[in-house]
Short mmCIF file of C-alpha atoms in Angstrom, two decimals:
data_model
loop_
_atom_site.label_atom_id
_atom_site.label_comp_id
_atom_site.label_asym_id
_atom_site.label_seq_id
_atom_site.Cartn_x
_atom_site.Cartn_y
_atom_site.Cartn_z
CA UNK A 1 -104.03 -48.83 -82.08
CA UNK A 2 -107.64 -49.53 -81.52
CA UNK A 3 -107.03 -52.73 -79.44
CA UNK A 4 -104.58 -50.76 -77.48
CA UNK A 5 -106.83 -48.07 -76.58
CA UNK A 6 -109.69 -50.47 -75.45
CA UNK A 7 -107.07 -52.69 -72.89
CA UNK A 8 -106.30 -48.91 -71.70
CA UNK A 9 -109.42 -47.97 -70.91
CA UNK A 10 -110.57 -51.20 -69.58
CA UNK A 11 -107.97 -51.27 -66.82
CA UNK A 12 -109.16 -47.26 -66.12
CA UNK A 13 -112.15 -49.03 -65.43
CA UNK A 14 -111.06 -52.34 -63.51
CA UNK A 15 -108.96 -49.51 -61.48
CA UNK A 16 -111.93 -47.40 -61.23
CA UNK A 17 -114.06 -50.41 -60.04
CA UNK A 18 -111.58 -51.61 -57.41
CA UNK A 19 -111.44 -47.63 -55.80
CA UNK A 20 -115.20 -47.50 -55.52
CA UNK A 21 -115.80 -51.29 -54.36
CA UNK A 22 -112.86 -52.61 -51.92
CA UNK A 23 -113.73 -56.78 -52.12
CA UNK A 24 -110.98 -57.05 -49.61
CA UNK A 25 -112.97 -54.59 -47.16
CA UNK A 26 -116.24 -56.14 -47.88
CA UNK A 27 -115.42 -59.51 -46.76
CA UNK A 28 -113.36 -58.41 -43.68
CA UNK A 29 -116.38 -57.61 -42.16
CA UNK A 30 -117.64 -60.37 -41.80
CA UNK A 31 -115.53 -62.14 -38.79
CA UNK A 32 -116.42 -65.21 -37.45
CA UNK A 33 -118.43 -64.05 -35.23
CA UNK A 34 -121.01 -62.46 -38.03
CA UNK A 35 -120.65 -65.97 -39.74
CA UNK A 36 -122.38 -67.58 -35.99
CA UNK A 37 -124.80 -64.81 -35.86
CA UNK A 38 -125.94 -65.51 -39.93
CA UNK A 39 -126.09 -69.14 -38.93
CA UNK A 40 -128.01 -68.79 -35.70
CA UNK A 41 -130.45 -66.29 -37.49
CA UNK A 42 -131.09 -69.79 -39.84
CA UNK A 43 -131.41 -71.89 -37.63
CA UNK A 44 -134.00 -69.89 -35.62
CA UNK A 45 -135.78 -69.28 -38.84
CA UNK A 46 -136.17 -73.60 -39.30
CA UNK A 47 -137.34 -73.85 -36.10
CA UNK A 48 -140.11 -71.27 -36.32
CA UNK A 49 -140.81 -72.88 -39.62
CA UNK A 50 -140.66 -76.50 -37.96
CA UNK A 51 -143.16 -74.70 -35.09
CA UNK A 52 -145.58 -73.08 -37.96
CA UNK A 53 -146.05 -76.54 -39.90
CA UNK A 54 -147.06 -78.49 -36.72
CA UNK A 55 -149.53 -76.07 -35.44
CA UNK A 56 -151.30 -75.38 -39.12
CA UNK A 57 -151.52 -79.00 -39.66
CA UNK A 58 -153.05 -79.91 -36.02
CA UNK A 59 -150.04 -81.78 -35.18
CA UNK A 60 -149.38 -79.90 -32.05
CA UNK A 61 -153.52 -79.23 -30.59
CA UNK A 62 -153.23 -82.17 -28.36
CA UNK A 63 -149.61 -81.53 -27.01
CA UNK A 64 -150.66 -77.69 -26.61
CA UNK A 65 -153.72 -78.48 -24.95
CA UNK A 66 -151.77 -81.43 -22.42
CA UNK A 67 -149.18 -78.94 -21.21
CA UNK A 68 -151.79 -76.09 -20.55
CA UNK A 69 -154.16 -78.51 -18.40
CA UNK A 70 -150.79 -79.12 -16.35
CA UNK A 71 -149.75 -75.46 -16.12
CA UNK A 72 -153.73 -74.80 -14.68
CA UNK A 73 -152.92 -77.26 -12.11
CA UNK A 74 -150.16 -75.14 -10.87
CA UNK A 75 -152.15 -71.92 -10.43
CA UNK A 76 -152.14 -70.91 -6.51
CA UNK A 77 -153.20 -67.05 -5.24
CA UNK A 78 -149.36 -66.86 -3.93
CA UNK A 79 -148.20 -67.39 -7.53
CA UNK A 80 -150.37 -65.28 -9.63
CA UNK A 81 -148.33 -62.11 -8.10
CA UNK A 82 -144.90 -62.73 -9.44
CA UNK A 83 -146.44 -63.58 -12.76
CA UNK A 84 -148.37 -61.08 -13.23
CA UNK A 85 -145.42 -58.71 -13.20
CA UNK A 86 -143.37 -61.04 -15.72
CA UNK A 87 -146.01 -60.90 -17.96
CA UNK A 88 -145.98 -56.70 -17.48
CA UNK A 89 -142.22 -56.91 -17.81
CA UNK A 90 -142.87 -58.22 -21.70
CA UNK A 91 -145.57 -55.73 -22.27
CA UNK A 92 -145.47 -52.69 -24.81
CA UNK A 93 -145.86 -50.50 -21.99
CA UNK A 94 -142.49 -51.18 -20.19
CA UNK A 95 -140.47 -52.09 -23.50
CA UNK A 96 -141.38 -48.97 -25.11
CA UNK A 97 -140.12 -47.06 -22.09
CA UNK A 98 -136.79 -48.92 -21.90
CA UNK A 99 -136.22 -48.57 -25.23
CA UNK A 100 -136.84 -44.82 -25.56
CA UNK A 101 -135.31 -44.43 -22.52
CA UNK A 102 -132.11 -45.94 -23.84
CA UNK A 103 -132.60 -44.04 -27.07
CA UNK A 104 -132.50 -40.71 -25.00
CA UNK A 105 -129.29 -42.08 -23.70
CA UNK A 106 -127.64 -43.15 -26.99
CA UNK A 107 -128.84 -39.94 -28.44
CA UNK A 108 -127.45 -37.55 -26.13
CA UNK A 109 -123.55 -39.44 -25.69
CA UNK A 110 -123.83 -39.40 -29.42
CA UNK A 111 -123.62 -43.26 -29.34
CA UNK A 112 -125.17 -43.61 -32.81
CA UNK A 113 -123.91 -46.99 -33.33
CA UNK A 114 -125.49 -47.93 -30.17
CA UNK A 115 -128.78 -45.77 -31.00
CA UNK A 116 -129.38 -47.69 -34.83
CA UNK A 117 -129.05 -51.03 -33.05
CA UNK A 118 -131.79 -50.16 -30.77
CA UNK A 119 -134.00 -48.97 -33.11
CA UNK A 120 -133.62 -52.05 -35.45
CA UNK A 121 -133.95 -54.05 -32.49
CA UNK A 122 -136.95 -52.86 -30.72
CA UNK A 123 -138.30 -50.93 -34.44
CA UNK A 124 -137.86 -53.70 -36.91
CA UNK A 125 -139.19 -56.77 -33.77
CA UNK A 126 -142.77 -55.67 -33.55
CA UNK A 127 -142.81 -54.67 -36.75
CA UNK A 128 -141.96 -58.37 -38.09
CA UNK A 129 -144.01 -59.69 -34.83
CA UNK A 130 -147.24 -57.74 -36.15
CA UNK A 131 -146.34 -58.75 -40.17
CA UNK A 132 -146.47 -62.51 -38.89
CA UNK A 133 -149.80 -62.32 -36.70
CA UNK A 134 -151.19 -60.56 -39.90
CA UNK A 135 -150.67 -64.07 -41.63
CA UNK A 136 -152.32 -66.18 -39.02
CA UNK A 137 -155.81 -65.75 -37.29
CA UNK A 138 -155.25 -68.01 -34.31
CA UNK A 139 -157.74 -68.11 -31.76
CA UNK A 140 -155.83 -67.78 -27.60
CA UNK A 141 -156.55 -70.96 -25.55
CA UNK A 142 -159.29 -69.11 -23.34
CA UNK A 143 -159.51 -72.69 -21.09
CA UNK A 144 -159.85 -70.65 -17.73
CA UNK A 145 -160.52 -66.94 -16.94
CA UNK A 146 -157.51 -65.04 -18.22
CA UNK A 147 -155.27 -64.18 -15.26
CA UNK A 148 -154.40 -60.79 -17.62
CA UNK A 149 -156.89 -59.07 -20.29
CA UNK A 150 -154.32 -57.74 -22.57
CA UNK A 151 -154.93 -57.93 -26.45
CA UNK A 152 -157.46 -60.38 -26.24
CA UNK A 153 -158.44 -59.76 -29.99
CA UNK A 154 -155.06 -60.39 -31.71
CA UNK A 155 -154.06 -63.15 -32.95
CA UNK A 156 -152.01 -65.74 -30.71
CA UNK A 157 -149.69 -66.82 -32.61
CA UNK A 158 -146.75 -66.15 -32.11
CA UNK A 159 -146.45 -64.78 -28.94
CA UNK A 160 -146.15 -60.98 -29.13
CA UNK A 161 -144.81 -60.00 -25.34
CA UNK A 162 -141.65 -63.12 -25.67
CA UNK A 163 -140.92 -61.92 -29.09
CA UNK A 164 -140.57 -58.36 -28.00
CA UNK A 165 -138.84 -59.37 -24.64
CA UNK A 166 -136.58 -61.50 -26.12
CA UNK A 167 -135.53 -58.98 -29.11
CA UNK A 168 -135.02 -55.59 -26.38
CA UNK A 169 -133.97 -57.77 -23.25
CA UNK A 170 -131.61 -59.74 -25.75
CA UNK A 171 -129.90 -56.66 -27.13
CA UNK A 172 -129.75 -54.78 -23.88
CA UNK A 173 -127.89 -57.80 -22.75
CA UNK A 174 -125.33 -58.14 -25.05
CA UNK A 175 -124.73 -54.51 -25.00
CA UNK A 176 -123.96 -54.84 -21.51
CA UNK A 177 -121.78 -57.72 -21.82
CA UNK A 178 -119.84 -55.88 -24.05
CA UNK A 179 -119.67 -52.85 -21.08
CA UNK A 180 -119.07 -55.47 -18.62
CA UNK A 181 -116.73 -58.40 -19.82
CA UNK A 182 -116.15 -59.64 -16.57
CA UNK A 183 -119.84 -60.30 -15.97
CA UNK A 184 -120.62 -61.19 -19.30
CA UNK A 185 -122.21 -64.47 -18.73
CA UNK A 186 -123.75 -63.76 -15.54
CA UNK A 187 -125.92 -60.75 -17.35
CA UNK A 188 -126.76 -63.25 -20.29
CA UNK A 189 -128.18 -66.40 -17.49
CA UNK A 190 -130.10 -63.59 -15.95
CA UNK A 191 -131.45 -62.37 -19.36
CA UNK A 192 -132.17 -65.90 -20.50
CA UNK A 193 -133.88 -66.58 -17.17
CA UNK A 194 -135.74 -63.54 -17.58
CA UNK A 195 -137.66 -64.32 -20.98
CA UNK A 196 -137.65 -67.54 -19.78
CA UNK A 197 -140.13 -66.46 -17.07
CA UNK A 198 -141.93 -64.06 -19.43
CA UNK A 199 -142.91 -66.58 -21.60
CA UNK A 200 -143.57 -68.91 -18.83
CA UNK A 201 -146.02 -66.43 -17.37
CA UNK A 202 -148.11 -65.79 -21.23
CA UNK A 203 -149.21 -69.47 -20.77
CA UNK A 204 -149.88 -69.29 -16.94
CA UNK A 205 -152.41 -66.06 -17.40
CA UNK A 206 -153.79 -68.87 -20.18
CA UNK A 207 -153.19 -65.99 -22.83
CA UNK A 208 -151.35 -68.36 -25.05
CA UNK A 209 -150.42 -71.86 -26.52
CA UNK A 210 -147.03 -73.08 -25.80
CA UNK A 211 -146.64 -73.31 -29.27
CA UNK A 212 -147.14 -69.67 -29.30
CA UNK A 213 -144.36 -69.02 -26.93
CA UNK A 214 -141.93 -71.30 -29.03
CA UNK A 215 -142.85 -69.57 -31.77
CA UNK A 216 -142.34 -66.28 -30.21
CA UNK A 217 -138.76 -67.77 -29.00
CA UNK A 218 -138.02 -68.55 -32.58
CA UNK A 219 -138.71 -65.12 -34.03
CA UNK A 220 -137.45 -63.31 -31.33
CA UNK A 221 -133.86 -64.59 -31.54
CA UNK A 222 -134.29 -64.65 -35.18
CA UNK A 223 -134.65 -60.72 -35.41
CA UNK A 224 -132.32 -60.12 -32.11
CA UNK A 225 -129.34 -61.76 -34.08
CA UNK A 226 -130.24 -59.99 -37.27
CA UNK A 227 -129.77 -56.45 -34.46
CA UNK A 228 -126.62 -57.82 -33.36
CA UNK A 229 -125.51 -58.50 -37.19
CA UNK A 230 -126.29 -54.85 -37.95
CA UNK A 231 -124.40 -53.67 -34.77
CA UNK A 232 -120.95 -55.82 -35.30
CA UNK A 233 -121.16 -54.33 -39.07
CA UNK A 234 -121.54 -50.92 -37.96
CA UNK A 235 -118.99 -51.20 -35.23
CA UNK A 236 -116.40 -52.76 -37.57
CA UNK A 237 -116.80 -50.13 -40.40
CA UNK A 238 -116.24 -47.88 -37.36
CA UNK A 239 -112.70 -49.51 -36.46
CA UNK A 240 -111.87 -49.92 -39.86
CA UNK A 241 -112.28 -46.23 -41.11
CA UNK A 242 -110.38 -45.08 -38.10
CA UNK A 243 -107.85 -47.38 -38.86
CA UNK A 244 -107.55 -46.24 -42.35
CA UNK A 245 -107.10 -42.22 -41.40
#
């Protein structure tokens, strides 16, 4: 009698278990496109690790200092204009007022999905951005008179403005290649070519390292795939709750 009141109340509980955790639901989730966007937040993740070893062990100072000497050769009065405003398009000043623009937006159609991958996008990117310059105490290359004097007394490493253009830029491209299918790759070249040139322009003001900018690169797409993670979770609890009324 015993033994047949403890297998009774251990399948209350298994039954229990399954109606407060649904496996089945847990793991459909994750599609195949989650699995690429775990894997490419990896792989970023080895590279800025790869990045980090070479430049605390020396191994890049030579390399680093090679490709600035050959950006300095490129400098020309014509020039400094449109670099000057790439460098201001991957500044705190404009980001923050994209991204509370768009906030405003998201907030007010009610697009809440939209509105929590914004914030962990643009939120959670300097805050891991100012976590890693906490670690390191890098000094910026300084070889010429700084074409910009922006945050001269923070650390270089990684590159702040690429890391924060990649993460907002990123996201605000892929939500618009969502919008617009058609044009999806079109809006992510133009993206691409636009943190491209941001980073491009940190090491022609002589603000940073290209090592920086890698680095920058690396922890940029890191977080802006961990943003799209959170998004394609939210979105597909979304369908699947619907689904289920």
């Amino acid at each position: 009698m015993t033994i047949f009141r403890f297998r009774q109340k251990a399948a209350q509980l298994v039954q229990f278990g399954k109606k407060q955790f649904n496996f089945q639901s847990f793991f459909s989730l994750f599609s195949p496109g989650l699995v690429q966007q775990i894997l490419l937040f990896l792989l970023s993740m080895g590279a800025f690790g790869y990045i980090t070893n070479g430049v605390l062990n020396l191994e890049t100072r030579d390399l680093d200092l090679n490709i600035m000497l050959a950006i300095q050769k490129t400098h020309t009065p014509l020039l400094d204009i449109p670099m000057r405003i790439f460098s201001h398009l991957g500044g705190p000043i404009v980001l923050i007022g994209i991204s509370v623009g768009l906030a405003v937006k998201f907030w007010l159609r009610r697009q809440r999905i939209e509105l929590f991958g914004l914030l962990v996008a643009a939120g959670g990117g300097s805050l891991v951005n100012l976590l890693i310059k906490a670690g390191f105490n890098r000094v910026r290359p300084l070889l010429w008179v700084p074409l910009l004097h922006d945050h001269l007394n923070t650390s270089s490493y990684p590159s702040g403005h690429v890391t924060n253009a990649l993460v907002i830029y990123g996201f605000c491209g892929y939500l618009l290649g969502r919008y617009f299918p058609r044009w999806r790759w079109l809006i992510y070249l133009g993206t691409l070519l636009l943190v491209l040139a941001i980073g491009w322009s940190r090491m022609y003001a002589g603000l940073h390292w290209p090592t920086d900018v890698l680095a920058g690169y690396a922890t940029g797409f890191a977080w802006l795939n961990v943003s799209i993670l959170s998004f394609q979770i939210c979105k597909r609890r979304e369908k699947m709750r619907r689904e289920q009324v």
